[in-house]
Short mmCIF file of C-alpha atoms in Angstrom, two decimals:
data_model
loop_
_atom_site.label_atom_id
_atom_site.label_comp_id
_atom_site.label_asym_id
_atom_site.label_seq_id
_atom_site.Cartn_x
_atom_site.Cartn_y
_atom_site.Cartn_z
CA UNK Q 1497 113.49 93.89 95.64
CA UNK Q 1498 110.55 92.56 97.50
CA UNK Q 1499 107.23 90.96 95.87
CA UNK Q 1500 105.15 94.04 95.79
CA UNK Q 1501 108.05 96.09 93.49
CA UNK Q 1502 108.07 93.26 91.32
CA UNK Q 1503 103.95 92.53 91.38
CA UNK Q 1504 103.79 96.75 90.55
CA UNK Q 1505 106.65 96.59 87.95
CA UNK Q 1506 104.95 93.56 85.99
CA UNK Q 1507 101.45 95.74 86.18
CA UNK Q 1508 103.21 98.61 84.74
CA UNK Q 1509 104.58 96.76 81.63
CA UNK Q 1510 100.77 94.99 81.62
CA UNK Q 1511 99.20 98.36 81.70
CA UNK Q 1512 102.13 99.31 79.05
CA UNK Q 1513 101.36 96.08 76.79
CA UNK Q 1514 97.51 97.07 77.09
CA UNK Q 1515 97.43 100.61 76.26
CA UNK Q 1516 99.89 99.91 73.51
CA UNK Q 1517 97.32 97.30 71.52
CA UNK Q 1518 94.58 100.12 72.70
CA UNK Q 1519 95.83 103.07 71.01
CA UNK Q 1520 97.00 100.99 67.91
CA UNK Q 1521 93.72 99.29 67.71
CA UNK Q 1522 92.12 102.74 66.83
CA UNK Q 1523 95.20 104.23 65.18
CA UNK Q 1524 94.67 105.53 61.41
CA UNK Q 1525 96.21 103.49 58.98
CA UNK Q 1526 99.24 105.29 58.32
CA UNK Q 1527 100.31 104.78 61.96
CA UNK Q 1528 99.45 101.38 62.68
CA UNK Q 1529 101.97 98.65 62.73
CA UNK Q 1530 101.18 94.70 62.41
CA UNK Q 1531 101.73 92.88 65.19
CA UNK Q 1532 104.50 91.25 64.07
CA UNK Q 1533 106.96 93.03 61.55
CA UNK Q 1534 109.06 91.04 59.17
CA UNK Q 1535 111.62 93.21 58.39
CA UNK Q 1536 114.81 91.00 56.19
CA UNK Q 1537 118.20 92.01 57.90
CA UNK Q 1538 116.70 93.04 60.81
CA UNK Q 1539 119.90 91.61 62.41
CA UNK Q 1540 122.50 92.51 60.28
CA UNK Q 1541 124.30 95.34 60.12
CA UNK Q 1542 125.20 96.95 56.49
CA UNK Q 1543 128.71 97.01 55.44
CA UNK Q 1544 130.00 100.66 54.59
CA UNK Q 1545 131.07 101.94 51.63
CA UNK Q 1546 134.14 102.71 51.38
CA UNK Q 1547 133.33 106.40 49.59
CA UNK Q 1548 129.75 107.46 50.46
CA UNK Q 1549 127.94 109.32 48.11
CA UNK Q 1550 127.43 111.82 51.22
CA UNK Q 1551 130.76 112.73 51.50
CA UNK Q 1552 131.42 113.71 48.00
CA UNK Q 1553 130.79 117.27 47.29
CA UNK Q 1554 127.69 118.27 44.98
CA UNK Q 1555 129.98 119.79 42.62
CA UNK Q 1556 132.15 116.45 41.98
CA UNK Q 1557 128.66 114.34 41.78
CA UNK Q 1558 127.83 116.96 39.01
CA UNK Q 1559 130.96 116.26 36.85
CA UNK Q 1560 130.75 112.24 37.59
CA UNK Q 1561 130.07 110.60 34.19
CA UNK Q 1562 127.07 108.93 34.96
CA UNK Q 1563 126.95 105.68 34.21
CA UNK Q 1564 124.51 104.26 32.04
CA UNK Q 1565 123.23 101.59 34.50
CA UNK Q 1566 124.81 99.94 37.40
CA UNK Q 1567 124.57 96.15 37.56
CA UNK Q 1568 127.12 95.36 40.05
CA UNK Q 1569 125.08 93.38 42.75
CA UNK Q 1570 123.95 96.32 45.53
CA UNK Q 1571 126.54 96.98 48.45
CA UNK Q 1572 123.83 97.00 51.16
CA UNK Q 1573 123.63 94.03 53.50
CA UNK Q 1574 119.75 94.13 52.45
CA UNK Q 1575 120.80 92.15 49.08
CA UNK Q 1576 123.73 90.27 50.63
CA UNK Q 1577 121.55 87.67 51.14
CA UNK Q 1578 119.13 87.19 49.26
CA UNK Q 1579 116.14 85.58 50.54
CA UNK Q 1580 114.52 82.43 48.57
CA UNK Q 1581 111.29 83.23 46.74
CA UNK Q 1582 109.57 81.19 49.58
CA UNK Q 1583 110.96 83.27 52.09
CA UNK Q 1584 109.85 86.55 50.79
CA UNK Q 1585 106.59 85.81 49.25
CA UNK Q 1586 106.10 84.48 53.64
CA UNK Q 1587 106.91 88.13 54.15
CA UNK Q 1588 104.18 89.46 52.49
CA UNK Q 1589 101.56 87.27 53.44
CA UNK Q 1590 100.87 85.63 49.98
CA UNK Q 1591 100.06 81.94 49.65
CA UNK Q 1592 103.33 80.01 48.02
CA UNK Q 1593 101.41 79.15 44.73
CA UNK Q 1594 101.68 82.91 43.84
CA UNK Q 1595 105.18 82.07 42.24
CA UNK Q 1596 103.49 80.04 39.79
CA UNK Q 1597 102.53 82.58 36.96
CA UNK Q 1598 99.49 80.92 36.45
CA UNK Q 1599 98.49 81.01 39.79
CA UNK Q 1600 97.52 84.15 41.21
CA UNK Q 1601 97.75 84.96 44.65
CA UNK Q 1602 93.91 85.67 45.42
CA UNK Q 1603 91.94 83.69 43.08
CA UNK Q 1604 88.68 84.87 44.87
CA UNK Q 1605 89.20 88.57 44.88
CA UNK Q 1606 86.91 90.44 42.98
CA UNK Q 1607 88.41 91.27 39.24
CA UNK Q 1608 90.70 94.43 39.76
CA UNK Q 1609 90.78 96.80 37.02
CA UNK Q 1610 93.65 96.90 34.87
CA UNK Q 1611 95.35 100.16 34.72
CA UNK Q 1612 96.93 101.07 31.35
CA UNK Q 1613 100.33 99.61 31.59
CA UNK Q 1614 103.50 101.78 30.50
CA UNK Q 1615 105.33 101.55 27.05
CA UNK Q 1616 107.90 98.65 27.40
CA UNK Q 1617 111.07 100.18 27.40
CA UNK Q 1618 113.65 99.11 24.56
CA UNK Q 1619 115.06 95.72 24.29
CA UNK Q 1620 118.57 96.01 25.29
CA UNK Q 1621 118.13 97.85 28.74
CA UNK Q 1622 115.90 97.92 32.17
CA UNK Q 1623 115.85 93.83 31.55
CA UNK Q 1624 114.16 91.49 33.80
CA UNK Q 1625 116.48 90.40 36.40
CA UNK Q 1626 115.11 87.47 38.40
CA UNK Q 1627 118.27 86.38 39.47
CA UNK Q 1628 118.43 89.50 42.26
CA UNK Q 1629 115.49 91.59 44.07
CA UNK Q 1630 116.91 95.00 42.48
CA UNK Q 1631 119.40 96.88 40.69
CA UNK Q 1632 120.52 99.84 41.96
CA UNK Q 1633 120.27 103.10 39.33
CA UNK Q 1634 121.37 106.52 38.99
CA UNK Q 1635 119.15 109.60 37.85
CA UNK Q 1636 119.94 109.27 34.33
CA UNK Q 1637 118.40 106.24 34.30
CA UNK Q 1638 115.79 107.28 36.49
CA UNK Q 1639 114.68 109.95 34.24
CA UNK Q 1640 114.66 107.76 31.44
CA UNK Q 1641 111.90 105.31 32.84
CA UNK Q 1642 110.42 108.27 34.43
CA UNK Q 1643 110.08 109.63 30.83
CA UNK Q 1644 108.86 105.98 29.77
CA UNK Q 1645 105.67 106.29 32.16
CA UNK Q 1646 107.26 103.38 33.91
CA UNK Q 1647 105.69 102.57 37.93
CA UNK Q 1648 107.25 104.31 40.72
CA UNK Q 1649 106.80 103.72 44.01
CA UNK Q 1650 107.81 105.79 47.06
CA UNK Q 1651 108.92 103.62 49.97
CA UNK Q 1652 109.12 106.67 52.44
CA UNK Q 1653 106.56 107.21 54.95
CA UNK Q 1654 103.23 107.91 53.88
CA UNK Q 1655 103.38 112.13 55.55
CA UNK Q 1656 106.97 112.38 53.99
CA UNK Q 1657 105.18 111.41 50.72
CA UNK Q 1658 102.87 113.78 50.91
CA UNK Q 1659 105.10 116.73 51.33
CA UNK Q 1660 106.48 115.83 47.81
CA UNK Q 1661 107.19 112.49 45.91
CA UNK Q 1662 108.33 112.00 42.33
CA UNK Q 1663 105.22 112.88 39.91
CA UNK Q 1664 103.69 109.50 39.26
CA UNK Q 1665 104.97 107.73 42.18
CA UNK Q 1666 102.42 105.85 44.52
CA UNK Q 1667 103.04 105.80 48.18
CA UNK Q 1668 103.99 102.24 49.15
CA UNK Q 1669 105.81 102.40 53.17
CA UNK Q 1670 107.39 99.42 54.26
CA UNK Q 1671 107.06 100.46 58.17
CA UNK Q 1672 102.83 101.08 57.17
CA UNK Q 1673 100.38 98.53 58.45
CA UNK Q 1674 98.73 98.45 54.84
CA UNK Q 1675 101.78 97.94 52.85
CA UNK Q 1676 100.93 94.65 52.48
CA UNK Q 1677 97.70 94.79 51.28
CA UNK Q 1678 99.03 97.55 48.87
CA UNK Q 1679 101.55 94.61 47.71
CA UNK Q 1680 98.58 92.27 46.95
CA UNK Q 1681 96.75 94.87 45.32
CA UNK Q 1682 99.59 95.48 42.87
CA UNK Q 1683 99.86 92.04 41.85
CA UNK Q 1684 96.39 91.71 40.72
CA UNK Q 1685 97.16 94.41 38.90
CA UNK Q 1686 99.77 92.46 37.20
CA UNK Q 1687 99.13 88.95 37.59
CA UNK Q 1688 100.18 88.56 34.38
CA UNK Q 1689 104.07 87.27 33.90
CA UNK Q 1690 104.86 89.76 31.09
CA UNK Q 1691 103.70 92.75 33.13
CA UNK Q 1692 105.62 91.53 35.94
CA UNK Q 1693 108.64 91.47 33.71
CA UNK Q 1694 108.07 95.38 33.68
CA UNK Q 1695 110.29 97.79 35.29
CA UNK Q 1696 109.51 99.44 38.53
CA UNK Q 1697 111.53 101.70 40.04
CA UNK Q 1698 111.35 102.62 43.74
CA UNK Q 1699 112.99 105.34 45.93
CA UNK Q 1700 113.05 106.17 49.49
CA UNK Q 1701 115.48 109.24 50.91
CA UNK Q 1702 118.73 108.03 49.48
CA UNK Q 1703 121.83 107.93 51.91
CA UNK Q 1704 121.52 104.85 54.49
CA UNK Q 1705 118.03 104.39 53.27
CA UNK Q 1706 117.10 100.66 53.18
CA UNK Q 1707 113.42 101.17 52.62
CA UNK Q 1708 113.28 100.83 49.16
CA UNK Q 1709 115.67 97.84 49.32
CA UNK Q 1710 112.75 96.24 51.77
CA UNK Q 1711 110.53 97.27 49.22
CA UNK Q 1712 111.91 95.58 46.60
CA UNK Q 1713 112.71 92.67 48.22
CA UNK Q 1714 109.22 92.11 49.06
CA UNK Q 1715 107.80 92.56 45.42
CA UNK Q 1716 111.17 89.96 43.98
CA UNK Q 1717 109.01 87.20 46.57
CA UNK Q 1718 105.66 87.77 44.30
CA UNK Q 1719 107.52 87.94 40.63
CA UNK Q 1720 108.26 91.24 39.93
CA UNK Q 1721 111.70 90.69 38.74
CA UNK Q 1722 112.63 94.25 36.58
CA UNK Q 1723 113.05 96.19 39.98
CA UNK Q 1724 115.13 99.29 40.33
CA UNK Q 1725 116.30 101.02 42.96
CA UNK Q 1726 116.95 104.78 42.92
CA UNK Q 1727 119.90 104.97 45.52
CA UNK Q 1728 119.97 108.65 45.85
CA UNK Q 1729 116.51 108.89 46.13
CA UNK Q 1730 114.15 111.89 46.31
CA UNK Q 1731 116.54 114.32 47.57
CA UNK Q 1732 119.02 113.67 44.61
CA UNK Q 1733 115.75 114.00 42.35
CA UNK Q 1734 115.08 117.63 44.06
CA UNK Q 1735 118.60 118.34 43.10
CA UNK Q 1736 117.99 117.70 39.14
CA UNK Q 1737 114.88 119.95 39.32
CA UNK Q 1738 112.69 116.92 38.26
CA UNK Q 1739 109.01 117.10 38.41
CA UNK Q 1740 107.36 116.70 41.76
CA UNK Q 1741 103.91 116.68 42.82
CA UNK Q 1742 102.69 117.30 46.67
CA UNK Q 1743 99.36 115.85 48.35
CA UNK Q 1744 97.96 112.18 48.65
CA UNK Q 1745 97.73 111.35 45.06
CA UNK Q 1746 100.35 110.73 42.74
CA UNK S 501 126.68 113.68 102.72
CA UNK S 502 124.91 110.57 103.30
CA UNK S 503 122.19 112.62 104.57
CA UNK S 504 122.34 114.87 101.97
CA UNK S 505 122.20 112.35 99.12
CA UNK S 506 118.83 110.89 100.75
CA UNK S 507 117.48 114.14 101.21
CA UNK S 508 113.94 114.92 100.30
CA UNK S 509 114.20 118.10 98.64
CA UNK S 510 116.87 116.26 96.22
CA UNK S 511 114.50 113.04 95.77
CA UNK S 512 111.78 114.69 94.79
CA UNK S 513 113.25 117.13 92.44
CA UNK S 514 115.11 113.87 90.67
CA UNK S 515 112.04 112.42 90.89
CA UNK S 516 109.79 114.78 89.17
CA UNK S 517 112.87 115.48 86.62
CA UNK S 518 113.43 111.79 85.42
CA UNK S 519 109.67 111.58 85.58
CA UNK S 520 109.26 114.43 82.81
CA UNK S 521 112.30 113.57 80.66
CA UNK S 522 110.83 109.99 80.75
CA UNK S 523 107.49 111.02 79.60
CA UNK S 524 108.83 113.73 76.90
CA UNK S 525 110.84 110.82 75.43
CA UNK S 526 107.93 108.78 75.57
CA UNK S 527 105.36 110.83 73.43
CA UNK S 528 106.91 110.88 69.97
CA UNK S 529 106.96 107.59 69.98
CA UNK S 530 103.19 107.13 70.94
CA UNK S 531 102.16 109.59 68.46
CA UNK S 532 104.37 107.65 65.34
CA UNK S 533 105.12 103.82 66.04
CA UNK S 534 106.37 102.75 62.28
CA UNK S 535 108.91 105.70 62.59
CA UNK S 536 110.27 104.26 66.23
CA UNK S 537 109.85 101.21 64.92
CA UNK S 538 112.25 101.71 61.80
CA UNK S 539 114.87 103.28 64.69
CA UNK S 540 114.41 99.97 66.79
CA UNK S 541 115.18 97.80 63.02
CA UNK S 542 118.07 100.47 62.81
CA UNK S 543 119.78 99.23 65.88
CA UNK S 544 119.73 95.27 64.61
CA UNK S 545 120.01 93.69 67.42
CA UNK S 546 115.84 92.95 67.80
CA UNK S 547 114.55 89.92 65.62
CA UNK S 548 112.07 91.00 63.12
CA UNK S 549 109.03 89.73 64.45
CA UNK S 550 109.78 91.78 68.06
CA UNK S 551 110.28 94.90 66.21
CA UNK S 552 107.07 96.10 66.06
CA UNK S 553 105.60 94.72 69.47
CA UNK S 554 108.59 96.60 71.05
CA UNK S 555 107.69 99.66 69.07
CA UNK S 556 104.15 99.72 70.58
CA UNK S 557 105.14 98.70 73.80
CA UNK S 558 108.14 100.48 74.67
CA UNK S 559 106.76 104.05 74.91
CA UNK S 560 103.96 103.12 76.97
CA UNK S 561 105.91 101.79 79.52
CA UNK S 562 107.70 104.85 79.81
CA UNK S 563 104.74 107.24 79.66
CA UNK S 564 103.65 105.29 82.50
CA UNK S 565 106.87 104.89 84.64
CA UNK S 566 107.35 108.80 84.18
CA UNK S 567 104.06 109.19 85.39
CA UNK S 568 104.19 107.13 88.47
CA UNK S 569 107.76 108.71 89.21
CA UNK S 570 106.23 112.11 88.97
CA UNK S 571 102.78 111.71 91.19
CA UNK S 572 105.03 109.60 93.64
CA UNK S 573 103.09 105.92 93.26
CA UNK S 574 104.96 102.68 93.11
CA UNK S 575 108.39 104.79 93.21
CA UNK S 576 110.34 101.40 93.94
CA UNK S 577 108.27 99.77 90.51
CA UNK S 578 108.91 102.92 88.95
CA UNK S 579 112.36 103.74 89.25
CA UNK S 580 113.07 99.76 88.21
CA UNK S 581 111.27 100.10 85.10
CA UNK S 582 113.29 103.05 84.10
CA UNK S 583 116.37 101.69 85.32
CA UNK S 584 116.25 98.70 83.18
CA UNK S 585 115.13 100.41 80.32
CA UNK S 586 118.39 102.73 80.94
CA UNK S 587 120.16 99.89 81.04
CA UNK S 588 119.26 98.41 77.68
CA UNK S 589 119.25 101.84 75.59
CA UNK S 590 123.40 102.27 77.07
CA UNK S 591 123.86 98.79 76.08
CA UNK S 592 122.49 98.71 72.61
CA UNK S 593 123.67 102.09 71.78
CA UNK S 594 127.04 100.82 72.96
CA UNK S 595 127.09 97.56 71.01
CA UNK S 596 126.41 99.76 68.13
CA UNK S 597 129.29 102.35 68.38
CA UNK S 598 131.27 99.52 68.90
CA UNK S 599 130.47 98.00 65.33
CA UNK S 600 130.59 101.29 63.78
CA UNK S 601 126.82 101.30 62.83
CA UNK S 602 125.69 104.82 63.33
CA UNK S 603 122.00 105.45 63.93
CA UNK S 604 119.79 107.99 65.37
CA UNK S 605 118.90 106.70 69.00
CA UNK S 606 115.56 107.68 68.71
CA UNK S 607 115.26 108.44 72.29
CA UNK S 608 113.35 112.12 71.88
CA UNK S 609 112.66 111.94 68.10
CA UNK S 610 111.87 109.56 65.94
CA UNK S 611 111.81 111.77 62.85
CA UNK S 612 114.85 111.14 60.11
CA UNK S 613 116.86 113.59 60.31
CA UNK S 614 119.46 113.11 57.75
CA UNK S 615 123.12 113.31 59.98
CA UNK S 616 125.93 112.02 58.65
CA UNK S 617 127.70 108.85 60.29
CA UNK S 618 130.35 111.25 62.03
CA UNK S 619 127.24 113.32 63.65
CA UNK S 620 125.73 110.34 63.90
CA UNK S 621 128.12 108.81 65.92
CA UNK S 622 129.11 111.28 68.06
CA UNK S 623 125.52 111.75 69.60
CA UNK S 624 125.47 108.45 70.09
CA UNK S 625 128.79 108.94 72.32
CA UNK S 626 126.82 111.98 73.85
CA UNK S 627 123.21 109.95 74.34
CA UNK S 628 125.32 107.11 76.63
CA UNK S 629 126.89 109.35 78.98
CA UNK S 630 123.36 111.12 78.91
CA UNK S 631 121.77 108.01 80.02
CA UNK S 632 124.48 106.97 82.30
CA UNK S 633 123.50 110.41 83.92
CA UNK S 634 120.23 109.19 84.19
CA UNK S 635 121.45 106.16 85.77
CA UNK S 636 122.93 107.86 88.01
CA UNK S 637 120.05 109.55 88.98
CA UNK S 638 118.06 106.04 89.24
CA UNK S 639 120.48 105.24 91.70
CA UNK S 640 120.16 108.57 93.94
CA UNK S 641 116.47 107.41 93.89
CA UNK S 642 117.25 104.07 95.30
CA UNK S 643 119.59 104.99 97.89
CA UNK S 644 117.05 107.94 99.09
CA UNK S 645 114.05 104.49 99.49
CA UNK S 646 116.25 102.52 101.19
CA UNK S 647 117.57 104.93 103.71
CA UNK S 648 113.33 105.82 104.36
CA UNK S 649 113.41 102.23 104.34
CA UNK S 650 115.37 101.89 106.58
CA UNK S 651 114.39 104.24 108.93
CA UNK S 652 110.57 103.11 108.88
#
């Protein structure tokens, strides 16, 4: 290779590395990316189940007894390793004191208003679980916190939300550029501890879908520790005939 | 044969065809980084902080290396850049079949489209010897610049 090949191939990348910060520069928000991602088990691969859901025929799902909630710890590599507090709240930008309860993350932002915050649900289930990120539930229990006027939040991309999301559910993508601002925004909303302690329940596409895992890793960091994970996601919601709303709002 | 391989009527038509497929590839990706990013995260094997730099980065490079290959500038640079880039996609699509993680290679869409692991797997058998044809046309490339190397 002589010296000019490698001078041009070095100017192509430069030209590559220049119109790539160029065209994200003036990108809209729902296709920008941050510089640098921090995405947890970016390196690890997710151990297989041993009997995906996908492989079992809609008709034997149907006559499953569904179980009232599943609190075995989640199969996917996302929570085999659970990231420290530290870590996580890193991840999403926010300033270590956050952990404190007393100590919000943005002590300078501008008072946020309070949205009315759901009914708590009863005592003896959807417990706060700060010992793990999530728990992964079915759509029984879905529907039952859906019913409860409890948070959802879509983790799918922001156009895939729009073409239909669970009626309620804010759009919250992991792989957005704003996700997390959206993060910080939530936990003014709920600074306090005892509406952290509230569930939330979060869905991507079900399947191999780790973006609500992400998600909900992300939120564990800042003190949300009553997180749910719908594993089957929207698709398994379509299947029940639940409600669904299309558009940008929820 | 020799003289065949080299010839220009072949070169050029290689040229202009890696040069398109290079620049269809790279276009979805332009037009949606955080859904080529989440295939990149998909293939674990890029730290998280690269992801999204490579995600930017990545398509450009080829939009720009198809382009050179097709208006015939800095052919040598050219078919380099898409020869290493060949390179890595066979080798981390490889290292992936061989650990049974199956995953959309995002090569000409970045959308989700919902396969199963068997489907999933198998076009990752098919996108390796796709991209070893590629290679292969790389190398015609090569051989045809040093022959008119060689004959300068």
């Amino acid at each position: 290779m002589t010296r000019r090949t490698v001078l041009q191939t070095a100017a192509i990348i430069a030209a590559g590395v220049v119109l790539a910060l160029v065209a994200n520069a003036f990108a809209p928000r729902e296709r920008k990316l941050a510089m640098a991602g921090s995405y947890p088990s970016a390196l690890k691969v997710p151990a297989r189940e041993t009997t995906p859901m996908g492989s079992i025929p809609p008709t034997r799902i149907a006559q499953m007894p569904i179980v009232p909630m599943t609190s075995t710890a989640p199969v996917t590599a996302t929570t085999a390793t659970q990231p420290t507090a530290t870590a996580a709240i890193t991840t999403v930008g926010l300033n270590p004191a956050a952990k404190t309860p007393a100590a919000p993350a943005t002590t300078t932002a501008a008072p946020v208003p309070h949205p009315p915050l759901p009914t708590p649900p009863s005592a003896d289930r959807f417990l706060p679980h700060p010992d793990k990120p999530f728990v992964e539930i079915t759509f029984a229990d879905v529907s039952s916190l859906h019913a409860k006027n409890v948070l959802f939040l879509d983790a799918r991309r922001t156009s895939v939300y729009e073409q239909g999301h669970i009626a309620g559910a804010r759009p919250y993508s992991v792989w957005e550029s704003d996700i997390d601002d959206k993060v910080r925004k939530l936990f003014d909303e709920r600074s306090d501890p005892s509406a952290q302690a509230l569930p939330i329940v979060i869905y991507c596409s079900g399947g191999d879908c780790e973006d609500s895992h992400m998600l909900a890793q992300k939120l564990w960091g800042i003190q949300f520790n009553n997180i749910y994970v719908y594993k089957d996601g929207f698709p398994d919601w379509q299947q029940h005939g639940a409600p669904v709303h299309t558009g940008a709002n929820p | 044969m020799k003289r065949l391989l080299a010839h220009p009527w072949l070169t050029i038509r290689v040229q202009i065809a890696l040069g398109a497929i290079f620049i269809i590839a790279a276009l979805p990706k332009i037009a949606d980084p955080p859904s080529f990013a989440h295939m990149i995260y998909n293939y674990r094997l890029v730290p998280s902080p690269l992801i999204n730099i490579s995600a930017l980065v990545m398509p450009w490079v080829e939009l720009l290396a198809g382009l050179a290959l097709i208006l015939g500038a800095w052919k040598a640079a050219a078919r380099t850049v898409v020869a290493i880039m060949l390179a890595v996609f066979i080798v981390a699509i490889s290292i992936n079949f061989f650990r049974d993680n199956a995953i959309d290679c995002g090569c000409f869409n970045v959308a989700d489209r919902g396969k199963t692991h068997e489907q999933r797997i198998f076009d990752m058998k098919v996108d390796v010897f796709r991209d070893l044809g590629m290679l292969l046309m790389v190398g015609q490339l090569w051989y045809a610049g040093k022959r008119e190397e060689d004959e300068a």
